[in-house]
Amino acid sequence: MDILVLVLDLVGTFVFALSGAMLGVRRRLDLFGVLVLAFAAATAGGMTRDVLIGATPVAALSDWRYPAVTLAAGLITFVWAPLIERLQQPVRMFDAMGLALFAVVGAQKALDFGIAPPMAAALGMLTGIGGGIARDVLMAQVPLVLRAELYAVAALAGAAVVAIGHWLHWPPAPCAIAGALLCFGLRMMALRFGWQLPVALQSGGEGEPPDAMR
């Protein structure tokens, strides 16, 4: 299971770094800025989780594979940005995949450190959305993960499957796969059909719906 968690974590790191780097290219950052944004998007959630559960030094700073993966994703995006920009649907799919992988890995790692299942599910969600929050805050915008179609909700659902499976003493690998598929499916369906949670009414009328993932 440790190997599976590592592989999923590295794959999620790559796809989230790709997403962060693409935003940097769109905002016309230089190479350094693109790489910094890629690293923030790919590792902020995992680093926050590791600090909260006491898994120090955090993996993103102590294991060379994480910086290497983010560097590769950032360079690929910087060099081939026009091609990646044209591949909107695959990029959205990569982002949903990264969300799913981070959510289940975050929950499983928290469980491995003795965290109770409900809190492990919350930490899994935080692992999934933390990078996106850091990315958007660095770009001075309201975090998209908190206003897009079922982003945080999908992460919480995937992490909850892992936590419930642990509570019921089910094998962790099938639970991780099921949680990732649920999270990925919810996110893609939300993108496809525009699913979103209710928005609070403003004093002057109805609130504006959140922007779709671009």
Short mmCIF file of N, CA, C and O in Angstrom, two decimals, residues 115-187:
data_model
loop_
_atom_site.label_atom_id
_atom_site.label_comp_id
_atom_site.label_asym_id
_atom_site.label_seq_id
_atom_site.Cartn_x
_atom_site.Cartn_y
_atom_site.Cartn_z
N ILE A 115 -4.94 9.17 12.79
CA ILE A 115 -6.00 10.18 12.85
C ILE A 115 -7.36 9.48 12.73
O ILE A 115 -7.52 8.53 11.95
N ALA A 116 -8.34 9.94 13.49
CA ALA A 116 -9.68 9.35 13.45
C ALA A 116 -10.29 9.54 12.06
O ALA A 116 -10.03 10.54 11.38
N PRO A 117 -11.13 8.57 11.61
CA PRO A 117 -11.69 8.64 10.26
C PRO A 117 -12.37 9.95 9.89
O PRO A 117 -12.14 10.46 8.78
N PRO A 118 -13.23 10.56 10.75
CA PRO A 118 -13.86 11.82 10.32
C PRO A 118 -12.83 12.92 10.03
O PRO A 118 -12.95 13.64 9.04
N MET A 119 -11.83 13.05 10.90
CA MET A 119 -10.82 14.07 10.67
C MET A 119 -9.93 13.70 9.48
O MET A 119 -9.46 14.58 8.74
N ALA A 120 -9.69 12.40 9.28
CA ALA A 120 -8.90 11.97 8.13
C ALA A 120 -9.60 12.35 6.83
O ALA A 120 -8.95 12.76 5.86
N ALA A 121 -10.93 12.24 6.80
CA ALA A 121 -11.68 12.64 5.60
C ALA A 121 -11.53 14.14 5.36
O ALA A 121 -11.34 14.58 4.22
N ALA A 122 -11.59 14.94 6.43
CA ALA A 122 -11.42 16.38 6.29
C ALA A 122 -10.02 16.72 5.80
O ALA A 122 -9.84 17.61 4.96
N LEU A 123 -9.02 16.01 6.32
CA LEU A 123 -7.65 16.26 5.88
C LEU A 123 -7.43 15.82 4.44
O LEU A 123 -6.64 16.42 3.71
N GLY A 124 -8.14 14.78 4.03
CA GLY A 124 -8.08 14.37 2.62
C GLY A 124 -8.63 15.46 1.71
O GLY A 124 -8.05 15.77 0.66
N MET A 125 -9.75 16.04 2.12
CA MET A 125 -10.30 17.16 1.35
C MET A 125 -9.31 18.33 1.31
O MET A 125 -9.08 18.92 0.25
N LEU A 126 -8.71 18.64 2.46
CA LEU A 126 -7.75 19.74 2.52
C LEU A 126 -6.55 19.47 1.61
O LEU A 126 -6.04 20.38 0.95
N THR A 127 -6.11 18.22 1.57
CA THR A 127 -4.99 17.86 0.69
C THR A 127 -5.36 18.12 -0.77
O THR A 127 -4.55 18.59 -1.57
N GLY A 128 -6.62 17.80 -1.12
CA GLY A 128 -7.05 17.98 -2.50
C GLY A 128 -7.21 19.43 -2.91
O GLY A 128 -6.86 19.81 -4.03
N ILE A 129 -7.72 20.27 -2.01
CA ILE A 129 -8.03 21.65 -2.41
C ILE A 129 -6.98 22.65 -1.95
O ILE A 129 -6.98 23.80 -2.40
N GLY A 130 -6.05 22.23 -1.07
CA GLY A 130 -5.08 23.17 -0.53
C GLY A 130 -4.18 23.80 -1.57
O GLY A 130 -3.88 25.00 -1.52
N GLY A 131 -3.74 22.99 -2.55
CA GLY A 131 -2.88 23.53 -3.60
C GLY A 131 -3.58 24.56 -4.45
O GLY A 131 -3.00 25.59 -4.80
N GLY A 132 -4.85 24.29 -4.77
CA GLY A 132 -5.62 25.24 -5.56
C GLY A 132 -5.85 26.55 -4.82
O GLY A 132 -5.82 27.64 -5.41
N ILE A 133 -6.07 26.45 -3.51
CA ILE A 133 -6.24 27.66 -2.71
C ILE A 133 -4.96 28.49 -2.71
O ILE A 133 -4.98 29.70 -2.92
N ALA A 134 -3.83 27.82 -2.47
CA ALA A 134 -2.54 28.53 -2.47
C ALA A 134 -2.25 29.16 -3.82
O ALA A 134 -1.80 30.31 -3.91
N ARG A 135 -2.53 28.43 -4.89
CA ARG A 135 -2.31 28.94 -6.25
C ARG A 135 -3.10 30.21 -6.50
O ARG A 135 -2.57 31.21 -6.98
N ASP A 136 -4.39 30.18 -6.15
CA ASP A 136 -5.25 31.33 -6.44
C ASP A 136 -4.94 32.51 -5.53
O ASP A 136 -5.03 33.67 -5.95
N VAL A 137 -4.60 32.24 -4.26
CA VAL A 137 -4.24 33.33 -3.36
C VAL A 137 -2.98 34.04 -3.86
O VAL A 137 -2.89 35.27 -3.82
N LEU A 138 -2.02 33.27 -4.35
CA LEU A 138 -0.81 33.88 -4.91
C LEU A 138 -1.12 34.76 -6.11
O LEU A 138 -0.40 35.72 -6.38
N MET A 139 -2.19 34.44 -6.82
CA MET A 139 -2.58 35.24 -7.97
C MET A 139 -3.65 36.27 -7.63
O MET A 139 -4.27 36.87 -8.51
N ALA A 140 -3.88 36.49 -6.32
CA ALA A 140 -4.79 37.53 -5.84
C ALA A 140 -6.21 37.36 -6.38
O ALA A 140 -6.83 38.32 -6.83
N GLN A 141 -6.72 36.13 -6.33
CA GLN A 141 -8.10 35.90 -6.75
C GLN A 141 -8.77 34.96 -5.75
O GLN A 141 -8.10 34.21 -5.04
N VAL A 142 -10.10 35.05 -5.71
CA VAL A 142 -10.86 34.17 -4.82
C VAL A 142 -10.61 32.73 -5.24
O VAL A 142 -10.73 32.40 -6.42
N PRO A 143 -10.25 31.85 -4.30
CA PRO A 143 -9.93 30.47 -4.69
C PRO A 143 -11.05 29.81 -5.48
O PRO A 143 -12.19 29.73 -5.03
N LEU A 144 -10.71 29.37 -6.67
CA LEU A 144 -11.68 28.72 -7.55
C LEU A 144 -12.24 27.46 -6.92
O LEU A 144 -13.40 27.11 -7.12
N VAL A 145 -11.42 26.76 -6.11
CA VAL A 145 -11.86 25.49 -5.53
C VAL A 145 -13.00 25.69 -4.54
O VAL A 145 -13.69 24.74 -4.19
N LEU A 146 -13.22 26.92 -4.08
CA LEU A 146 -14.31 27.20 -3.14
C LEU A 146 -15.55 27.77 -3.82
O LEU A 146 -16.55 28.01 -3.16
N ARG A 147 -15.48 27.97 -5.15
CA ARG A 147 -16.63 28.55 -5.84
C ARG A 147 -16.95 27.85 -7.15
O ARG A 147 -17.81 28.32 -7.90
N ALA A 148 -16.27 26.76 -7.43
CA ALA A 148 -16.55 26.03 -8.68
C ALA A 148 -17.45 24.84 -8.39
O ALA A 148 -17.71 24.49 -7.24
N GLU A 149 -17.90 24.20 -9.45
CA GLU A 149 -18.87 23.12 -9.34
C GLU A 149 -18.33 21.91 -8.59
O GLU A 149 -17.51 21.17 -9.11
N LEU A 150 -18.79 21.75 -7.36
CA LEU A 150 -18.52 20.54 -6.56
C LEU A 150 -17.04 20.17 -6.50
O LEU A 150 -16.68 19.01 -6.61
N TYR A 151 -16.17 21.14 -6.33
CA TYR A 151 -14.74 20.85 -6.24
C TYR A 151 -14.38 20.30 -4.87
O TYR A 151 -13.93 19.17 -4.73
N ALA A 152 -14.62 21.10 -3.83
CA ALA A 152 -14.32 20.65 -2.48
C ALA A 152 -15.24 19.50 -2.07
O ALA A 152 -14.82 18.57 -1.37
N VAL A 153 -16.49 19.55 -2.51
CA VAL A 153 -17.44 18.49 -2.17
C VAL A 153 -17.00 17.15 -2.76
O VAL A 153 -17.08 16.10 -2.12
N ALA A 154 -16.52 17.18 -4.00
CA ALA A 154 -16.04 15.95 -4.63
C ALA A 154 -14.83 15.40 -3.88
O ALA A 154 -14.72 14.18 -3.66
N ALA A 155 -13.93 16.29 -3.45
CA ALA A 155 -12.75 15.85 -2.69
C ALA A 155 -13.17 15.22 -1.37
O ALA A 155 -12.63 14.18 -0.95
N LEU A 156 -14.12 15.84 -0.70
CA LEU A 156 -14.59 15.30 0.58
C LEU A 156 -15.26 13.94 0.39
O LEU A 156 -15.08 13.04 1.21
N ALA A 157 -16.02 13.79 -0.68
CA ALA A 157 -16.69 12.52 -0.94
C ALA A 157 -15.67 11.40 -1.17
O ALA A 157 -15.81 10.29 -0.62
N GLY A 158 -14.65 11.67 -1.96
CA GLY A 158 -13.62 10.66 -2.21
C GLY A 158 -12.86 10.29 -0.95
O GLY A 158 -12.61 9.11 -0.68
N ALA A 159 -12.50 11.31 -0.16
CA ALA A 159 -11.78 11.04 1.09
C ALA A 159 -12.65 10.29 2.08
O ALA A 159 -12.16 9.44 2.84
N ALA A 160 -13.95 10.59 2.08
CA ALA A 160 -14.87 9.92 3.01
C ALA A 160 -14.96 8.42 2.72
O ALA A 160 -15.09 7.61 3.65
N VAL A 161 -14.89 8.04 1.46
CA VAL A 161 -14.91 6.61 1.11
C VAL A 161 -13.73 5.89 1.75
O VAL A 161 -13.87 4.80 2.31
N VAL A 162 -12.55 6.50 1.68
CA VAL A 162 -11.36 5.91 2.29
C VAL A 162 -11.52 5.81 3.81
O VAL A 162 -11.20 4.78 4.42
N ALA A 163 -12.04 6.88 4.41
CA ALA A 163 -12.21 6.89 5.87
C ALA A 163 -13.25 5.85 6.32
O ALA A 163 -13.04 5.14 7.31
N ILE A 164 -14.36 5.77 5.59
CA ILE A 164 -15.40 4.78 5.95
C ILE A 164 -14.86 3.36 5.78
O ILE A 164 -15.12 2.47 6.60
N GLY A 165 -14.12 3.13 4.69
CA GLY A 165 -13.54 1.81 4.49
C GLY A 165 -12.60 1.42 5.61
O GLY A 165 -12.58 0.27 6.07
N HIS A 166 -11.81 2.37 6.09
CA HIS A 166 -10.92 2.10 7.23
C HIS A 166 -11.72 1.77 8.47
O HIS A 166 -11.38 0.84 9.22
N TRP A 167 -12.79 2.51 8.72
CA TRP A 167 -13.63 2.30 9.89
C TRP A 167 -14.30 0.92 9.85
O TRP A 167 -14.47 0.26 10.88
N LEU A 168 -14.63 0.46 8.63
CA LEU A 168 -15.27 -0.86 8.47
C LEU A 168 -14.26 -1.98 8.27
O LEU A 168 -14.65 -3.12 8.04
N HIS A 169 -12.96 -1.64 8.34
CA HIS A 169 -11.88 -2.62 8.21
C HIS A 169 -11.87 -3.28 6.83
O HIS A 169 -11.56 -4.46 6.69
N TRP A 170 -12.19 -2.50 5.81
CA TRP A 170 -12.10 -2.99 4.44
C TRP A 170 -10.66 -2.81 3.94
O TRP A 170 -9.92 -1.98 4.45
N PRO A 171 -10.26 -3.56 2.91
CA PRO A 171 -8.90 -3.40 2.35
C PRO A 171 -8.69 -1.98 1.85
O PRO A 171 -9.55 -1.42 1.16
N PRO A 172 -7.54 -1.37 2.17
CA PRO A 172 -7.34 0.04 1.81
C PRO A 172 -7.22 0.31 0.31
O PRO A 172 -7.69 1.34 -0.17
N ALA A 173 -6.59 -0.58 -0.44
CA ALA A 173 -6.38 -0.31 -1.86
C ALA A 173 -7.70 -0.19 -2.64
O ALA A 173 -7.89 0.79 -3.37
N PRO A 174 -8.64 -1.14 -2.50
CA PRO A 174 -9.92 -0.98 -3.20
C PRO A 174 -10.68 0.27 -2.75
O PRO A 174 -11.35 0.91 -3.56
N CYS A 175 -10.58 0.60 -1.47
CA CYS A 175 -11.26 1.81 -0.98
C CYS A 175 -10.66 3.06 -1.60
O CYS A 175 -11.38 3.99 -1.96
N ALA A 176 -9.33 3.08 -1.73
CA ALA A 176 -8.68 4.24 -2.35
C ALA A 176 -9.10 4.37 -3.81
O ALA A 176 -9.38 5.49 -4.29
N ILE A 177 -9.17 3.26 -4.51
CA ILE A 177 -9.59 3.29 -5.92
C ILE A 177 -11.03 3.75 -6.04
O ILE A 177 -11.37 4.60 -6.88
N ALA A 178 -11.91 3.21 -5.17
CA ALA A 178 -13.32 3.59 -5.20
C ALA A 178 -13.49 5.07 -4.87
O ALA A 178 -14.27 5.78 -5.51
N GLY A 179 -12.74 5.55 -3.87
CA GLY A 179 -12.83 6.96 -3.50
C GLY A 179 -12.35 7.87 -4.62
O GLY A 179 -12.96 8.91 -4.89
N ALA A 180 -11.26 7.49 -5.26
CA ALA A 180 -10.74 8.29 -6.37
C ALA A 180 -11.72 8.34 -7.53
O ALA A 180 -11.94 9.39 -8.14
N LEU A 181 -12.33 7.21 -7.84
CA LEU A 181 -13.30 7.16 -8.94
C LEU A 181 -14.52 8.00 -8.62
O LEU A 181 -15.06 8.69 -9.50
N LEU A 182 -14.97 7.96 -7.36
CA LEU A 182 -16.13 8.77 -6.97
C LEU A 182 -15.81 10.25 -7.08
O LEU A 182 -16.60 11.02 -7.65
N CYS A 183 -14.68 10.66 -6.57
CA CYS A 183 -14.29 12.06 -6.63
C CYS A 183 -14.14 12.52 -8.08
O CYS A 183 -14.66 13.57 -8.47
N PHE A 184 -13.44 11.73 -8.87
CA PHE A 184 -13.23 12.08 -10.28
C PHE A 184 -14.56 12.15 -11.02
O PHE A 184 -14.81 13.08 -11.79
N GLY A 185 -15.43 11.17 -10.78
CA GLY A 185 -16.72 11.14 -11.46
C GLY A 185 -17.59 12.34 -11.10
O GLY A 185 -18.20 12.96 -11.98
N LEU A 186 -17.62 12.69 -9.81
CA LEU A 186 -18.42 13.84 -9.38
C LEU A 186 -17.91 15.13 -10.02
O LEU A 186 -18.68 15.97 -10.47
N ARG A 187 -16.60 15.27 -10.03
CA ARG A 187 -16.01 16.51 -10.59
C ARG A 187 -16.27 16.62 -12.08
O ARG A 187 -16.64 17.69 -12.58
#
